Amino acid sequence: MSSINFNANATAALQTLRDVSSKLNTTQNAVSSGLKVGSAKDNVAYWSISTSMKSDNKALGAATDALGVGAAKVDTAYAAMDSAIDVVNEIKAKLVTASESSVDKDQVNLEVKKLQEQLSAIGQAASFNGENWMVTATKTTVVDGFIRKDDGTVKINTANFEAASYAMFSTIAGGVGSGGILSAVMTIALTSAATQGKIDGFLTTVETALKSLTKGAAALGALSTRIDLQQKFAGKISDAMDAGISRLVDANMEEESARLSALQTQQQLAVQSLSIANSSSQSILSLFR
């Protein structure tokens, strides 16, 4: 039966066209954005997971940047301590030279004083962004990671350096360092009347300072290694998170391309089907001629 009030064939064709057009729009959005899950309505679970992972990855990137700052601090402190070791070794050599009875100890003392001034200069220059680990009395830290715990809470990991134990000086006033592991070295002063026993005492002081400087440099070296390893690890974790996010929300472009071609064909056929269905109404007019 044909009716001029309702065309069942045209209605069915129209519903098909609407369904195909909706799917085609979704596929076109996926192709243009590269995402199969672009918003929460596309897939609530995947969208929620990917959003959290993106946030964590961004925080991990910030932690990696902070690691770079920490590495610069460690490198600055290590360079200062390594240079200080060289200078203290020079002082040691001067003291050995002063042990020779024919050497003018006053002249040697002038050289020692210049080397002590150099130590103060090294300590004062060992500053990065206003922070000087070689002239401090507090424990210092560097950010070395960001983690999300099982309960969903987040935590910033830090690595510590006991600057109070390894600082070359506790203070530098008027360009002269005092306190710290080089405190006794800065008091060394030779005179022409200095006995061998006095010089031996100075040598003991220098050896003690060298041991402390060596321990400090070793601690900085270990911290630098940890930072390097953490930077590499953070890079791998970030790549893994990017890959995980991609698997959840990125569109498979090969599949989307094939689907787009199929849907475009279906749309053309649906339009043709609707046109045929509508033409039947026009045929009714011929019955009344």
PDB file of C-alpha atoms in Angstrom:
ATOM      1  CA  MET A   1       0.000   0.000   0.000  1.00  0.00           C
ATOM      2  CA  SER A   2       1.253   3.459  -0.889  1.00  0.00           C
ATOM      3  CA  SER A   3       0.452   6.460   1.297  1.00  0.00           C
ATOM      4  CA  ILE A   4       0.981  10.165   0.747  1.00  0.00           C
ATOM      5  CA  ASN A   5       1.126  10.709   4.541  1.00  0.00           C
ATOM      6  CA  PHE A   6       3.890   8.241   5.377  1.00  0.00           C
ATOM      7  CA  ASN A   7       6.656   6.771   3.254  1.00  0.00           C
ATOM      8  CA  ALA A   8       8.147   3.851   5.157  1.00  0.00           C
ATOM      9  CA  ASN A   9      10.902   3.275   2.605  1.00  0.00           C
ATOM     10  CA  ALA A  10      11.972   6.902   2.682  1.00  0.00           C
ATOM     11  CA  THR A  11      11.977   6.878   6.516  1.00  0.00           C
ATOM     12  CA  ALA A  12      14.154   3.770   6.632  1.00  0.00           C
ATOM     13  CA  ALA A  13      16.520   5.236   4.058  1.00  0.00           C
ATOM     14  CA  LEU A  14      16.696   8.473   6.053  1.00  0.00           C
ATOM     15  CA  GLN A  15      17.545   6.628   9.272  1.00  0.00           C
ATOM     16  CA  THR A  16      20.283   4.745   7.492  1.00  0.00           C
ATOM     17  CA  LEU A  17      21.665   7.975   6.077  1.00  0.00           C
ATOM     18  CA  ARG A  18      21.673   9.603   9.512  1.00  0.00           C
ATOM     19  CA  ASP A  19      23.500   6.615  11.044  1.00  0.00           C
ATOM     20  CA  VAL A  20      26.098   6.556   8.272  1.00  0.00           C
ATOM     21  CA  SER A  21      26.592  10.352   8.466  1.00  0.00           C
ATOM     22  CA  SER A  22      27.116  10.144  12.244  1.00  0.00           C
ATOM     23  CA  LYS A  23      29.722   7.397  11.873  1.00  0.00           C
ATOM     24  CA  LEU A  24      31.347   9.302   9.019  1.00  0.00           C
ATOM     25  CA  ASN A  25      31.602  12.425  11.182  1.00  0.00           C
ATOM     26  CA  THR A  26      33.231  10.418  13.990  1.00  0.00           C
ATOM     27  CA  THR A  27      35.723   8.869  11.580  1.00  0.00           C
ATOM     28  CA  GLN A  28      36.536  12.231   9.993  1.00  0.00           C
ATOM     29  CA  ASN A  29      37.216  13.673  13.456  1.00  0.00           C
ATOM     30  CA  ALA A  30      39.522  10.742  14.239  1.00  0.00           C
ATOM     31  CA  VAL A  31      41.372  11.219  10.956  1.00  0.00           C
ATOM     32  CA  SER A  32      41.753  14.985  11.392  1.00  0.00           C
ATOM     33  CA  SER A  33      42.778  14.860  15.083  1.00  0.00           C
ATOM     34  CA  GLY A  34      44.596  11.529  15.066  1.00  0.00           C
ATOM     35  CA  LEU A  35      42.620  10.531  18.172  1.00  0.00           C
ATOM     36  CA  LYS A  36      40.043   7.821  18.580  1.00  0.00           C
ATOM     37  CA  VAL A  37      39.365   9.081  22.132  1.00  0.00           C
ATOM     38  CA  GLY A  38      39.313  12.855  21.965  1.00  0.00           C
ATOM     39  CA  SER A  39      36.942  13.502  24.869  1.00  0.00           C
ATOM     40  CA  ALA A  40      35.312  11.709  27.782  1.00  0.00           C
ATOM     41  CA  LYS A  41      32.197  10.854  25.752  1.00  0.00           C
ATOM     42  CA  ASP A  42      34.286   8.757  23.352  1.00  0.00           C
ATOM     43  CA  ASN A  43      35.482   6.357  26.077  1.00  0.00           C
ATOM     44  CA  VAL A  44      35.247   7.397  29.724  1.00  0.00           C
ATOM     45  CA  ALA A  45      37.706   4.803  31.073  1.00  0.00           C
ATOM     46  CA  TYR A  46      40.430   5.375  28.485  1.00  0.00           C
ATOM     47  CA  TRP A  47      39.992   9.146  28.622  1.00  0.00           C
ATOM     48  CA  SER A  48      40.358   9.170  32.428  1.00  0.00           C
ATOM     49  CA  ILE A  49      43.464   6.969  32.373  1.00  0.00           C
ATOM     50  CA  SER A  50      45.120   8.939  29.580  1.00  0.00           C
ATOM     51  CA  THR A  51      44.370  12.273  31.264  1.00  0.00           C
ATOM     52  CA  SER A  52      46.047  11.118  34.494  1.00  0.00           C
ATOM     53  CA  MET A  53      48.993   9.688  32.581  1.00  0.00           C
ATOM     54  CA  LYS A  54      49.440  12.908  30.611  1.00  0.00           C
ATOM     55  CA  SER A  55      49.444  14.889  33.856  1.00  0.00           C
ATOM     56  CA  ASP A  56      51.992  12.518  35.424  1.00  0.00           C
ATOM     57  CA  ASN A  57      54.162  12.650  32.320  1.00  0.00           C
ATOM     58  CA  LYS A  58      54.173  16.431  32.437  1.00  0.00           C
ATOM     59  CA  ALA A  59      55.169  16.328  36.111  1.00  0.00           C
ATOM     60  CA  LEU A  60      57.883  13.802  35.257  1.00  0.00           C
ATOM     61  CA  GLY A  61      59.162  16.207  32.609  1.00  0.00           C
ATOM     62  CA  ALA A  62      59.329  18.978  35.215  1.00  0.00           C
ATOM     63  CA  ALA A  63      61.203  16.629  37.557  1.00  0.00           C
ATOM     64  CA  THR A  64      63.646  15.855  34.742  1.00  0.00           C
ATOM     65  CA  ASP A  65      64.209  19.584  34.235  1.00  0.00           C
ATOM     66  CA  ALA A  66      64.832  19.893  37.975  1.00  0.00           C
ATOM     67  CA  LEU A  67      67.348  17.066  37.665  1.00  0.00           C
ATOM     68  CA  GLY A  68      69.202  19.195  35.132  1.00  0.00           C
ATOM     69  CA  VAL A  69      69.377  22.036  37.643  1.00  0.00           C
ATOM     70  CA  GLY A  70      70.556  19.611  40.327  1.00  0.00           C
ATOM     71  CA  ALA A  71      73.204  18.227  37.989  1.00  0.00           C
ATOM     72  CA  ALA A  72      74.490  21.757  37.367  1.00  0.00           C
ATOM     73  CA  LYS A  73      74.743  22.351  41.131  1.00  0.00           C
ATOM     74  CA  VAL A  74      76.630  19.099  41.626  1.00  0.00           C
ATOM     75  CA  ASP A  75      78.970  19.788  38.714  1.00  0.00           C
ATOM     76  CA  THR A  76      79.719  23.264  40.053  1.00  0.00           C
ATOM     77  CA  ALA A  77      80.455  21.954  43.547  1.00  0.00           C
ATOM     78  CA  TYR A  78      82.573  19.106  42.192  1.00  0.00           C
ATOM     79  CA  ALA A  79      84.621  21.445  39.994  1.00  0.00           C
ATOM     80  CA  ALA A  80      85.300  23.637  43.026  1.00  0.00           C
ATOM     81  CA  MET A  81      86.293  20.695  45.217  1.00  0.00           C
ATOM     82  CA  ASP A  82      88.492  19.188  42.508  1.00  0.00           C
ATOM     83  CA  SER A  83      90.264  22.526  42.068  1.00  0.00           C
ATOM     84  CA  ALA A  84      90.636  22.857  45.848  1.00  0.00           C
ATOM     85  CA  ILE A  85      92.329  19.445  45.958  1.00  0.00           C
ATOM     86  CA  ASP A  86      94.869  20.653  43.387  1.00  0.00           C
ATOM     87  CA  VAL A  87      95.560  23.805  45.396  1.00  0.00           C
ATOM     88  CA  VAL A  88      95.918  21.931  48.688  1.00  0.00           C
ATOM     89  CA  ASN A  89      98.328  19.568  46.964  1.00  0.00           C
ATOM     90  CA  GLU A  90     100.336  22.622  45.943  1.00  0.00           C
ATOM     91  CA  ILE A  91     100.407  23.760  49.574  1.00  0.00           C
ATOM     92  CA  LYS A  92     101.591  20.295  50.533  1.00  0.00           C
ATOM     93  CA  ALA A  93     104.398  20.534  47.980  1.00  0.00           C
ATOM     94  CA  LYS A  94     105.425  23.955  49.328  1.00  0.00           C
ATOM     95  CA  LEU A  95     105.583  22.572  52.855  1.00  0.00           C
ATOM     96  CA  VAL A  96     107.800  19.726  51.673  1.00  0.00           C
ATOM     97  CA  THR A  97     110.026  22.299  49.966  1.00  0.00           C
ATOM     98  CA  ALA A  98     110.191  24.297  53.204  1.00  0.00           C
ATOM     99  CA  SER A  99     111.608  21.223  54.947  1.00  0.00           C
ATOM    100  CA  GLU A 100     114.892  21.864  53.175  1.00  0.00           C
ATOM    101  CA  SER A 101     117.048  23.853  55.590  1.00  0.00           C
ATOM    102  CA  SER A 102     118.515  26.110  52.892  1.00  0.00           C
ATOM    103  CA  VAL A 103     115.077  27.247  51.602  1.00  0.00           C
ATOM    104  CA  ASP A 104     113.844  30.720  52.532  1.00  0.00           C
ATOM    105  CA  LYS A 105     110.719  29.854  54.495  1.00  0.00           C
ATOM    106  CA  ASP A 106     109.410  33.415  54.333  1.00  0.00           C
ATOM    107  CA  GLN A 107     109.331  33.202  50.529  1.00  0.00           C
ATOM    108  CA  VAL A 108     107.572  29.847  50.720  1.00  0.00           C
ATOM    109  CA  ASN A 109     105.058  31.388  53.095  1.00  0.00           C
ATOM    110  CA  LEU A 110     104.230  34.065  50.496  1.00  0.00           C
ATOM    111  CA  GLU A 111     103.381  31.312  48.024  1.00  0.00           C
ATOM    112  CA  VAL A 112     101.310  29.514  50.629  1.00  0.00           C
ATOM    113  CA  LYS A 113      99.347  32.698  51.337  1.00  0.00           C
ATOM    114  CA  LYS A 114      98.547  33.118  47.641  1.00  0.00           C
ATOM    115  CA  LEU A 115      97.362  29.517  47.507  1.00  0.00           C
ATOM    116  CA  GLN A 116      95.155  30.130  50.539  1.00  0.00           C
ATOM    117  CA  GLU A 117      93.690  33.158  48.779  1.00  0.00           C
ATOM    118  CA  GLN A 118      92.997  30.927  45.801  1.00  0.00           C
ATOM    119  CA  LEU A 119      91.121  28.496  48.033  1.00  0.00           C
ATOM    120  CA  SER A 120      88.902  31.334  49.259  1.00  0.00           C
ATOM    121  CA  ALA A 121      88.320  32.452  45.680  1.00  0.00           C
ATOM    122  CA  ILE A 122      87.361  28.906  44.642  1.00  0.00           C
ATOM    123  CA  GLY A 123      84.925  28.572  47.518  1.00  0.00           C
ATOM    124  CA  GLN A 124      83.337  31.932  46.778  1.00  0.00           C
ATOM    125  CA  ALA A 125      82.984  31.195  43.064  1.00  0.00           C
ATOM    126  CA  ALA A 126      81.341  27.781  43.581  1.00  0.00           C
ATOM    127  CA  SER A 127      77.855  29.243  43.369  1.00  0.00           C
ATOM    128  CA  PHE A 128      75.040  28.219  41.037  1.00  0.00           C
ATOM    129  CA  ASN A 129      71.907  30.335  40.950  1.00  0.00           C
ATOM    130  CA  GLY A 130      72.776  31.820  44.329  1.00  0.00           C
ATOM    131  CA  GLU A 131      73.334  28.443  46.026  1.00  0.00           C
ATOM    132  CA  ASN A 132      76.834  27.566  47.154  1.00  0.00           C
ATOM    133  CA  TRP A 133      77.374  24.062  48.492  1.00  0.00           C
ATOM    134  CA  MET A 134      81.007  24.825  49.332  1.00  0.00           C
ATOM    135  CA  VAL A 135      80.085  27.598  51.763  1.00  0.00           C
ATOM    136  CA  THR A 136      77.132  26.322  53.738  1.00  0.00           C
ATOM    137  CA  ALA A 137      76.087  24.664  56.962  1.00  0.00           C
ATOM    138  CA  THR A 138      72.865  22.978  55.858  1.00  0.00           C
ATOM    139  CA  LYS A 139      71.842  19.772  54.113  1.00  0.00           C
ATOM    140  CA  THR A 140      71.021  20.357  50.453  1.00  0.00           C
ATOM    141  CA  THR A 141      68.680  18.396  48.213  1.00  0.00           C
ATOM    142  CA  VAL A 142      67.980  17.946  44.510  1.00  0.00           C
ATOM    143  CA  VAL A 143      64.751  16.691  42.961  1.00  0.00           C
ATOM    144  CA  ASP A 144      65.380  13.329  41.324  1.00  0.00           C
ATOM    145  CA  GLY A 145      61.957  11.914  40.491  1.00  0.00           C
ATOM    146  CA  PHE A 146      58.168  11.929  40.520  1.00  0.00           C
ATOM    147  CA  ILE A 147      56.078   8.869  41.352  1.00  0.00           C
ATOM    148  CA  ARG A 148      52.395   7.975  41.761  1.00  0.00           C
ATOM    149  CA  LYS A 149      51.736   5.533  44.603  1.00  0.00           C
ATOM    150  CA  ASP A 150      49.296   2.611  44.584  1.00  0.00           C
ATOM    151  CA  ASP A 151      46.737   4.643  46.525  1.00  0.00           C
ATOM    152  CA  GLY A 152      46.753   7.356  43.841  1.00  0.00           C
ATOM    153  CA  THR A 153      48.758   9.912  45.799  1.00  0.00           C
ATOM    154  CA  VAL A 154      51.894  11.471  44.307  1.00  0.00           C
ATOM    155  CA  LYS A 155      55.350  12.006  45.758  1.00  0.00           C
ATOM    156  CA  ILE A 156      58.464  13.955  44.818  1.00  0.00           C
ATOM    157  CA  ASN A 157      61.711  12.052  45.375  1.00  0.00           C
ATOM    158  CA  THR A 158      64.832  13.958  46.396  1.00  0.00           C
ATOM    159  CA  ALA A 159      68.522  13.110  46.735  1.00  0.00           C
ATOM    160  CA  ASN A 160      70.442  14.605  49.646  1.00  0.00           C
ATOM    161  CA  PHE A 161      73.976  15.944  49.936  1.00  0.00           C
ATOM    162  CA  GLU A 162      75.407  16.601  53.382  1.00  0.00           C
ATOM    163  CA  ALA A 163      76.911  19.973  52.503  1.00  0.00           C
ATOM    164  CA  ALA A 164      77.557  20.700  56.175  1.00  0.00           C
ATOM    165  CA  SER A 165      79.962  17.755  56.320  1.00  0.00           C
ATOM    166  CA  TYR A 166      81.833  18.561  53.113  1.00  0.00           C
ATOM    167  CA  ALA A 167      81.708  22.359  52.832  1.00  0.00           C
ATOM    168  CA  MET A 168      85.119  23.904  52.215  1.00  0.00           C
ATOM    169  CA  PHE A 169      84.208  26.893  54.395  1.00  0.00           C
ATOM    170  CA  SER A 170      81.416  27.811  56.772  1.00  0.00           C
ATOM    171  CA  THR A 171      81.690  31.497  55.866  1.00  0.00           C
ATOM    172  CA  ILE A 172      83.656  33.790  53.576  1.00  0.00           C
ATOM    173  CA  ALA A 173      84.079  37.321  54.844  1.00  0.00           C
ATOM    174  CA  GLY A 174      86.139  39.961  53.099  1.00  0.00           C
ATOM    175  CA  GLY A 175      87.178  37.381  50.530  1.00  0.00           C
ATOM    176  CA  VAL A 176      88.735  35.149  53.197  1.00  0.00           C
ATOM    177  CA  GLY A 177      87.253  31.753  53.990  1.00  0.00           C
ATOM    178  CA  SER A 178      86.971  30.384  57.484  1.00  0.00           C
ATOM    179  CA  GLY A 179      85.583  27.269  59.111  1.00  0.00           C
ATOM    180  CA  GLY A 180      84.724  24.160  57.142  1.00  0.00           C
ATOM    181  CA  ILE A 181      87.101  21.375  56.214  1.00  0.00           C
ATOM    182  CA  LEU A 182      89.762  23.887  55.115  1.00  0.00           C
ATOM    183  CA  SER A 183      89.658  25.836  58.365  1.00  0.00           C
ATOM    184  CA  ALA A 184      93.011  24.536  59.623  1.00  0.00           C
ATOM    185  CA  VAL A 185      94.661  24.840  56.206  1.00  0.00           C
ATOM    186  CA  MET A 186      93.854  28.562  56.150  1.00  0.00           C
ATOM    187  CA  THR A 187      95.823  29.053  59.397  1.00  0.00           C
ATOM    188  CA  ILE A 188      99.077  27.614  58.033  1.00  0.00           C
ATOM    189  CA  ALA A 189     101.814  30.244  58.278  1.00  0.00           C
ATOM    190  CA  LEU A 190     105.549  29.659  57.884  1.00  0.00           C
ATOM    191  CA  THR A 191     108.272  31.782  59.403  1.00  0.00           C
ATOM    192  CA  SER A 192     112.039  31.637  59.101  1.00  0.00           C
ATOM    193  CA  ALA A 193     112.123  30.184  62.601  1.00  0.00           C
ATOM    194  CA  ALA A 194     109.666  27.364  61.833  1.00  0.00           C
ATOM    195  CA  THR A 195     110.999  24.032  63.043  1.00  0.00           C
ATOM    196  CA  GLN A 196     110.661  20.743  61.204  1.00  0.00           C
ATOM    197  CA  GLY A 197     108.214  19.647  63.859  1.00  0.00           C
ATOM    198  CA  LYS A 198     106.018  22.652  63.053  1.00  0.00           C
ATOM    199  CA  ILE A 199     106.177  21.896  59.333  1.00  0.00           C
ATOM    200  CA  ASP A 200     105.318  18.250  60.006  1.00  0.00           C
ATOM    201  CA  GLY A 201     102.274  19.445  61.915  1.00  0.00           C
ATOM    202  CA  PHE A 202     101.221  21.562  58.939  1.00  0.00           C
ATOM    203  CA  LEU A 203     101.663  18.549  56.669  1.00  0.00           C
ATOM    204  CA  THR A 204      99.385  16.523  58.931  1.00  0.00           C
ATOM    205  CA  THR A 205      96.807  19.311  58.709  1.00  0.00           C
ATOM    206  CA  VAL A 206      97.045  19.281  54.920  1.00  0.00           C
ATOM    207  CA  GLU A 207      96.673  15.484  54.763  1.00  0.00           C
ATOM    208  CA  THR A 208      93.561  15.638  56.942  1.00  0.00           C
ATOM    209  CA  ALA A 209      92.064  18.310  54.671  1.00  0.00           C
ATOM    210  CA  LEU A 210      92.909  16.292  51.563  1.00  0.00           C
ATOM    211  CA  LYS A 211      91.132  13.234  52.960  1.00  0.00           C
ATOM    212  CA  SER A 212      88.032  15.309  53.693  1.00  0.00           C
ATOM    213  CA  LEU A 213      88.127  16.921  50.248  1.00  0.00           C
ATOM    214  CA  THR A 214      88.511  13.509  48.625  1.00  0.00           C
ATOM    215  CA  LYS A 215      85.516  12.156  50.547  1.00  0.00           C
ATOM    216  CA  GLY A 216      83.472  15.195  49.550  1.00  0.00           C
ATOM    217  CA  ALA A 217      84.438  14.839  45.887  1.00  0.00           C
ATOM    218  CA  ALA A 218      83.563  11.131  46.022  1.00  0.00           C
ATOM    219  CA  ALA A 219      80.143  11.945  47.522  1.00  0.00           C
ATOM    220  CA  LEU A 220      79.515  14.495  44.772  1.00  0.00           C
ATOM    221  CA  GLY A 221      80.647  12.010  42.150  1.00  0.00           C
ATOM    222  CA  ALA A 222      78.237   9.394  43.490  1.00  0.00           C
ATOM    223  CA  LEU A 223      75.401  11.932  43.487  1.00  0.00           C
ATOM    224  CA  SER A 224      76.260  12.962  39.935  1.00  0.00           C
ATOM    225  CA  THR A 225      76.130   9.320  38.826  1.00  0.00           C
ATOM    226  CA  ARG A 226      72.758   8.878  40.478  1.00  0.00           C
ATOM    227  CA  ILE A 227      71.410  11.972  38.733  1.00  0.00           C
ATOM    228  CA  ASP A 228      72.688  10.762  35.355  1.00  0.00           C
ATOM    229  CA  LEU A 229      71.076   7.360  35.849  1.00  0.00           C
ATOM    230  CA  GLN A 230      67.829   8.942  37.018  1.00  0.00           C
ATOM    231  CA  GLN A 231      67.738  11.223  33.968  1.00  0.00           C
ATOM    232  CA  LYS A 232      68.120   8.210  31.656  1.00  0.00           C
ATOM    233  CA  PHE A 233      65.480   6.286  33.605  1.00  0.00           C
ATOM    234  CA  ALA A 234      63.081   9.244  33.556  1.00  0.00           C
ATOM    235  CA  GLY A 235      63.504   9.480  29.789  1.00  0.00           C
ATOM    236  CA  LYS A 236      62.631   5.782  29.376  1.00  0.00           C
ATOM    237  CA  ILE A 237      59.629   6.094  31.701  1.00  0.00           C
ATOM    238  CA  SER A 238      58.391   9.153  29.804  1.00  0.00           C
ATOM    239  CA  ASP A 239      58.685   7.307  26.490  1.00  0.00           C
ATOM    240  CA  ALA A 240      56.830   4.314  27.940  1.00  0.00           C
ATOM    241  CA  MET A 241      54.040   6.568  29.227  1.00  0.00           C
ATOM    242  CA  ASP A 242      53.748   8.273  25.840  1.00  0.00           C
ATOM    243  CA  ALA A 243      53.485   4.858  24.191  1.00  0.00           C
ATOM    244  CA  GLY A 244      50.828   3.773  26.691  1.00  0.00           C
ATOM    245  CA  ILE A 245      48.777   6.916  26.153  1.00  0.00           C
ATOM    246  CA  SER A 246      49.064   6.448  22.394  1.00  0.00           C
ATOM    247  CA  ARG A 247      47.697   2.902  22.590  1.00  0.00           C
ATOM    248  CA  LEU A 248      44.703   4.141  24.561  1.00  0.00           C
ATOM    249  CA  VAL A 249      43.644   7.229  22.630  1.00  0.00           C
ATOM    250  CA  ASP A 250      45.424   7.438  19.276  1.00  0.00           C
ATOM    251  CA  ALA A 251      43.570   6.410  16.142  1.00  0.00           C
ATOM    252  CA  ASN A 252      44.863   3.639  13.898  1.00  0.00           C
ATOM    253  CA  MET A 253      45.189   5.673  10.727  1.00  0.00           C
ATOM    254  CA  GLU A 254      45.170   2.624   8.424  1.00  0.00           C
ATOM    255  CA  GLU A 255      41.899   1.402   9.919  1.00  0.00           C
ATOM    256  CA  GLU A 256      40.384   4.873   9.945  1.00  0.00           C
ATOM    257  CA  SER A 257      41.339   5.392   6.300  1.00  0.00           C
ATOM    258  CA  ALA A 258      39.663   2.146   5.276  1.00  0.00           C
ATOM    259  CA  ARG A 259      36.609   2.943   7.400  1.00  0.00           C
ATOM    260  CA  LEU A 260      36.377   6.443   5.909  1.00  0.00           C
ATOM    261  CA  SER A 261      36.325   5.079   2.355  1.00  0.00           C
ATOM    262  CA  ALA A 262      33.653   2.525   3.272  1.00  0.00           C
ATOM    263  CA  LEU A 263      31.468   5.070   5.034  1.00  0.00           C
ATOM    264  CA  GLN A 264      31.726   7.530   2.151  1.00  0.00           C
ATOM    265  CA  THR A 265      30.497   4.768  -0.180  1.00  0.00           C
ATOM    266  CA  GLN A 266      27.694   3.874   2.246  1.00  0.00           C
ATOM    267  CA  GLN A 267      26.683   7.531   2.438  1.00  0.00           C
ATOM    268  CA  GLN A 268      26.441   7.785  -1.337  1.00  0.00           C
ATOM    269  CA  LEU A 269      24.333   4.619  -1.466  1.00  0.00           C
ATOM    270  CA  ALA A 270      22.082   5.866   1.367  1.00  0.00           C
ATOM    271  CA  VAL A 271      21.506   9.128  -0.511  1.00  0.00           C
ATOM    272  CA  GLN A 272      20.688   7.163  -3.640  1.00  0.00           C
ATOM    273  CA  SER A 273      18.331   4.897  -1.674  1.00  0.00           C
ATOM    274  CA  LEU A 274      16.552   7.917  -0.190  1.00  0.00           C
ATOM    275  CA  SER A 275      16.179   9.413  -3.636  1.00  0.00           C
ATOM    276  CA  ILE A 276      14.603   6.181  -4.950  1.00  0.00           C
ATOM    277  CA  ALA A 277      12.256   5.975  -1.975  1.00  0.00           C
ATOM    278  CA  ASN A 278      11.102   9.550  -2.457  1.00  0.00           C
ATOM    279  CA  SER A 279      10.493   8.981  -6.164  1.00  0.00           C
ATOM    280  CA  SER A 280       7.720   6.504  -5.354  1.00  0.00           C
ATOM    281  CA  SER A 281       5.571   9.358  -4.050  1.00  0.00           C
ATOM    282  CA  GLN A 282       5.930  11.094  -7.354  1.00  0.00           C
ATOM    283  CA  SER A 283       4.694   7.948  -9.126  1.00  0.00           C
ATOM    284  CA  ILE A 284       1.325   8.214  -7.289  1.00  0.00           C
ATOM    285  CA  LEU A 285       0.546  11.419  -9.219  1.00  0.00           C
ATOM    286  CA  SER A 286       0.466   9.474 -12.459  1.00  0.00           C
ATOM    287  CA  LEU A 287      -2.498   7.490 -11.181  1.00  0.00           C
ATOM    288  CA  PHE A 288      -4.661  10.598 -11.200  1.00  0.00           C
ATOM    289  CA  ARG A 289      -3.896  11.764 -14.683  1.00  0.00           C
TER     290      ARG A 289
END
